[in-house]
PDB file of C-alpha atoms in Angstrom:
ATOM      1  CA  UNK D   1      -0.355   0.156  -0.212  1.00  0.00           C
ATOM      2  CA  UNK D   2       1.202   3.248  -0.563  1.00  0.00           C
ATOM      3  CA  UNK D   3       1.584   6.169   2.000  1.00  0.00           C
ATOM      4  CA  UNK D   4      -0.434   9.268   0.982  1.00  0.00           C
ATOM      5  CA  UNK D   5       0.527  13.053   1.087  1.00  0.00           C
ATOM      6  CA  UNK D   6      -0.761  15.917   0.520  1.00  0.00           C
ATOM      7  CA  UNK D   7       1.590  18.930   0.154  1.00  0.00           C
ATOM      8  CA  UNK D   8       0.654  22.588   1.554  1.00  0.00           C
ATOM      9  CA  UNK D   9       3.124  25.374  -0.195  1.00  0.00           C
ATOM     10  CA  UNK D  10       2.163  28.380  -1.257  1.00  0.00           C
ATOM     11  CA  UNK D  11       4.223  28.772  -3.969  1.00  0.00           C
ATOM     12  CA  UNK D  12       3.530  26.095  -6.796  1.00  0.00           C
ATOM     13  CA  UNK D  13       7.183  25.743  -7.594  1.00  0.00           C
ATOM     14  CA  UNK D  14       8.390  24.236  -4.684  1.00  0.00           C
ATOM     15  CA  UNK D  15       4.982  22.730  -4.126  1.00  0.00           C
ATOM     16  CA  UNK D  16       6.212  20.545  -8.506  1.00  0.00           C
ATOM     17  CA  UNK D  17       9.529  20.200  -7.053  1.00  0.00           C
ATOM     18  CA  UNK D  18       8.979  19.050  -3.822  1.00  0.00           C
ATOM     19  CA  UNK D  19       6.920  15.978  -5.553  1.00  0.00           C
ATOM     20  CA  UNK D  20       8.442  15.517  -8.084  1.00  0.00           C
ATOM     21  CA  UNK D  21      11.287  14.475  -5.405  1.00  0.00           C
ATOM     22  CA  UNK D  22       9.024  12.192  -2.903  1.00  0.00           C
ATOM     23  CA  UNK D  23       6.959  10.162  -6.176  1.00  0.00           C
ATOM     24  CA  UNK D  24      10.542   8.385  -7.018  1.00  0.00           C
ATOM     25  CA  UNK D  25      10.049   6.980  -3.689  1.00  0.00           C
ATOM     26  CA  UNK D  26       7.501   3.986  -5.804  1.00  0.00           C
ATOM     27  CA  UNK D  27       5.672   3.835  -2.087  1.00  0.00           C
ATOM     28  CA  UNK D  28       4.571   7.757  -1.681  1.00  0.00           C
ATOM     29  CA  UNK D  29       1.672   8.882  -4.551  1.00  0.00           C
ATOM     30  CA  UNK D  30       1.368  12.677  -3.720  1.00  0.00           C
ATOM     31  CA  UNK D  31      -2.915  12.945  -4.235  1.00  0.00           C
ATOM     32  CA  UNK D  32      -3.323  16.948  -4.136  1.00  0.00           C
ATOM     33  CA  UNK D  33      -1.477  19.993  -3.405  1.00  0.00           C
ATOM     34  CA  UNK D  34      -2.869  23.726  -1.184  1.00  0.00           C
ATOM     35  CA  UNK D  35      -1.085  26.880  -2.153  1.00  0.00           C
ATOM     36  CA  UNK D  36      -2.749  27.787   0.716  1.00  0.00           C
ATOM     37  CA  UNK D  37      -3.817  26.465   4.895  1.00  0.00           C
ATOM     38  CA  UNK D  38      -7.610  26.321   3.538  1.00  0.00           C
ATOM     39  CA  UNK D  39      -7.599  25.192   0.855  1.00  0.00           C
ATOM     40  CA  UNK D  40      -4.977  22.502   2.751  1.00  0.00           C
ATOM     41  CA  UNK D  41      -7.647  21.864   5.596  1.00  0.00           C
ATOM     42  CA  UNK D  42     -10.098  20.765   2.797  1.00  0.00           C
ATOM     43  CA  UNK D  43      -8.323  18.260   0.835  1.00  0.00           C
ATOM     44  CA  UNK D  44      -7.189  16.298   3.714  1.00  0.00           C
ATOM     45  CA  UNK D  45     -10.512  15.684   4.912  1.00  0.00           C
ATOM     46  CA  UNK D  46     -11.810  15.125   1.335  1.00  0.00           C
ATOM     47  CA  UNK D  47      -8.268  12.366   0.749  1.00  0.00           C
ATOM     48  CA  UNK D  48      -7.645  11.060   4.723  1.00  0.00           C
ATOM     49  CA  UNK D  49      -4.372  11.105   3.880  1.00  0.00           C
ATOM     50  CA  UNK D  50      -1.847   9.165   5.971  1.00  0.00           C
ATOM     51  CA  UNK D  51       0.952  12.379   5.315  1.00  0.00           C
ATOM     52  CA  UNK D  52       0.291  16.288   5.657  1.00  0.00           C
ATOM     53  CA  UNK D  53       3.919  17.989   4.096  1.00  0.00           C
ATOM     54  CA  UNK D  54       3.389  21.779   4.507  1.00  0.00           C
ATOM     55  CA  UNK D  55       4.746  24.598   4.594  1.00  0.00           C
ATOM     56  CA  UNK D  56       4.382  26.859   7.892  1.00  0.00           C
ATOM     57  CA  UNK D  57       4.185  30.359   6.442  1.00  0.00           C
ATOM     58  CA  UNK D  58       1.291  30.542   3.732  1.00  0.00           C
ATOM     59  CA  UNK D  59      -2.342  32.429   3.699  1.00  0.00           C
ATOM     60  CA  UNK D  60      -5.577  31.678   5.129  1.00  0.00           C
ATOM     61  CA  UNK D  61      -4.334  30.307   7.674  1.00  0.00           C
ATOM     62  CA  UNK D  62      -1.094  29.063   7.930  1.00  0.00           C
ATOM     63  CA  UNK D  63       0.835  26.417   9.155  1.00  0.00           C
ATOM     64  CA  UNK D  64       0.947  25.994  12.882  1.00  0.00           C
ATOM     65  CA  UNK D  65      -2.934  26.806  13.040  1.00  0.00           C
ATOM     66  CA  UNK D  66      -3.585  23.914  10.016  1.00  0.00           C
ATOM     67  CA  UNK D  67      -1.857  21.647  12.651  1.00  0.00           C
ATOM     68  CA  UNK D  68      -3.680  23.376  15.230  1.00  0.00           C
ATOM     69  CA  UNK D  69      -6.695  22.250  13.260  1.00  0.00           C
ATOM     70  CA  UNK D  70      -5.865  19.300  12.053  1.00  0.00           C
ATOM     71  CA  UNK D  71      -5.410  18.393  16.116  1.00  0.00           C
ATOM     72  CA  UNK D  72      -8.259  19.303  17.147  1.00  0.00           C
ATOM     73  CA  UNK D  73     -10.613  17.269  14.531  1.00  0.00           C
ATOM     74  CA  UNK D  74      -8.313  14.913  15.228  1.00  0.00           C
ATOM     75  CA  UNK D  75      -8.099  14.444  11.797  1.00  0.00           C
ATOM     76  CA  UNK D  76      -6.123  10.404  10.904  1.00  0.00           C
ATOM     77  CA  UNK D  77      -3.263  13.151   9.099  1.00  0.00           C
ATOM     78  CA  UNK D  78       0.228  12.814  10.521  1.00  0.00           C
ATOM     79  CA  UNK D  79       1.872  15.886   9.935  1.00  0.00           C
ATOM     80  CA  UNK D  80       5.606  16.486   8.781  1.00  0.00           C
ATOM     81  CA  UNK D  81       6.419  20.531   8.092  1.00  0.00           C
ATOM     82  CA  UNK D  82       8.818  21.904   5.546  1.00  0.00           C
ATOM     83  CA  UNK D  83      10.223  25.250   6.357  1.00  0.00           C
ATOM     84  CA  UNK D  84      13.439  27.494   5.627  1.00  0.00           C
ATOM     85  CA  UNK D  85      12.558  28.623   9.436  1.00  0.00           C
ATOM     86  CA  UNK D  86      14.959  27.061  11.914  1.00  0.00           C
ATOM     87  CA  UNK D  87      14.758  29.094  15.250  1.00  0.00           C
ATOM     88  CA  UNK D  88      13.436  26.899  18.077  1.00  0.00           C
ATOM     89  CA  UNK D  89      10.253  28.330  18.590  1.00  0.00           C
ATOM     90  CA  UNK D  90       8.940  27.550  15.607  1.00  0.00           C
ATOM     91  CA  UNK D  91      10.585  23.994  15.830  1.00  0.00           C
ATOM     92  CA  UNK D  92       8.278  23.342  19.203  1.00  0.00           C
ATOM     93  CA  UNK D  93       5.659  25.307  18.139  1.00  0.00           C
ATOM     94  CA  UNK D  94       4.848  23.026  15.274  1.00  0.00           C
ATOM     95  CA  UNK D  95       5.939  19.795  17.489  1.00  0.00           C
ATOM     96  CA  UNK D  96       3.367  21.369  20.202  1.00  0.00           C
ATOM     97  CA  UNK D  97       0.802  21.930  17.020  1.00  0.00           C
ATOM     98  CA  UNK D  98       0.349  18.120  16.329  1.00  0.00           C
ATOM     99  CA  UNK D  99       3.633  18.116  13.897  1.00  0.00           C
ATOM    100  CA  UNK D 100       5.460  14.525  14.019  1.00  0.00           C
ATOM    101  CA  UNK D 101       8.677  15.566  11.446  1.00  0.00           C
ATOM    102  CA  UNK D 102       9.876  19.374  10.976  1.00  0.00           C
ATOM    103  CA  UNK D 103      12.497  19.490   7.956  1.00  0.00           C
ATOM    104  CA  UNK D 104      13.955  22.228   7.413  1.00  0.00           C
ATOM    105  CA  UNK D 105      14.284  23.089   3.222  1.00  0.00           C
ATOM    106  CA  UNK D 106      18.198  23.654   2.742  1.00  0.00           C
ATOM    107  CA  UNK D 107      18.349  19.932   3.986  1.00  0.00           C
ATOM    108  CA  UNK D 108      18.334  17.174   1.463  1.00  0.00           C
ATOM    109  CA  UNK D 109      15.276  15.100  -0.060  1.00  0.00           C
ATOM    110  CA  UNK D 110      16.516  12.050   1.981  1.00  0.00           C
ATOM    111  CA  UNK D 111      15.311  13.965   5.297  1.00  0.00           C
ATOM    112  CA  UNK D 112      12.123  14.468   4.283  1.00  0.00           C
ATOM    113  CA  UNK D 113      11.901  11.167   3.232  1.00  0.00           C
ATOM    114  CA  UNK D 114      12.641   9.998   6.451  1.00  0.00           C
ATOM    115  CA  UNK D 115      10.100  12.102   8.159  1.00  0.00           C
ATOM    116  CA  UNK D 116       7.637  11.110   6.037  1.00  0.00           C
ATOM    117  CA  UNK D 117       8.492   7.037   6.787  1.00  0.00           C
ATOM    118  CA  UNK D 118       9.042   8.005  11.111  1.00  0.00           C
ATOM    119  CA  UNK D 119       5.822   9.690  10.801  1.00  0.00           C
ATOM    120  CA  UNK D 120       4.106   7.423   8.722  1.00  0.00           C
ATOM    121  CA  UNK D 121       5.283   4.808  11.871  1.00  0.00           C
ATOM    122  CA  UNK D 122       4.126   7.429  14.479  1.00  0.00           C
ATOM    123  CA  UNK D 123       7.580   8.674  15.771  1.00  0.00           C
ATOM    124  CA  UNK D 124       9.199  11.955  15.382  1.00  0.00           C
ATOM    125  CA  UNK D 125      11.608  13.556  13.360  1.00  0.00           C
ATOM    126  CA  UNK D 126      13.951  16.821  12.888  1.00  0.00           C
ATOM    127  CA  UNK D 127      16.369  17.164  10.333  1.00  0.00           C
ATOM    128  CA  UNK D 128      20.158  17.928  10.954  1.00  0.00           C
ATOM    129  CA  UNK D 129      20.951  20.599  12.567  1.00  0.00           C
ATOM    130  CA  UNK D 130      18.221  20.920  14.277  1.00  0.00           C
ATOM    131  CA  UNK D 131      18.107  17.378  16.729  1.00  0.00           C
ATOM    132  CA  UNK D 132      21.424  18.416  17.787  1.00  0.00           C
ATOM    133  CA  UNK D 133      19.277  21.627  19.754  1.00  0.00           C
ATOM    134  CA  UNK D 134      16.627  20.641  20.285  1.00  0.00           C
ATOM    135  CA  UNK D 135      15.198  18.092  21.662  1.00  0.00           C
ATOM    136  CA  UNK D 136      11.897  15.418  21.244  1.00  0.00           C
ATOM    137  CA  UNK D 137      10.143  13.434  23.469  1.00  0.00           C
TER     138      UNK D 137
END
């Protein structure tokens, strides 16, 4: 069975690139893409993906707001944040809001793939250097 994924990022070129990279993995399938948090929420409710890969900075609903709503609604999706923001407060806020993983956009694709696989298995993942500075329980 393939791991189904919804991508949320306000930049179309970023979504296209992430989708192309993820679909090199034979067990991943990107089922939908959203350019803002509100659209992502609708796609999650309609498609019921295993994984959400989301940016933090998006219109309508930010990534953090989206994560909080997913948590409140108890939607059965595990989230991985893919962001340029590496500051500790962003990471901790994301984890508190329900993210299973946090990957910096400067990291290699292998970190995103690992984060998705770990989230799918119910484990947390932080890409380096975050994992060196933040202890996740």
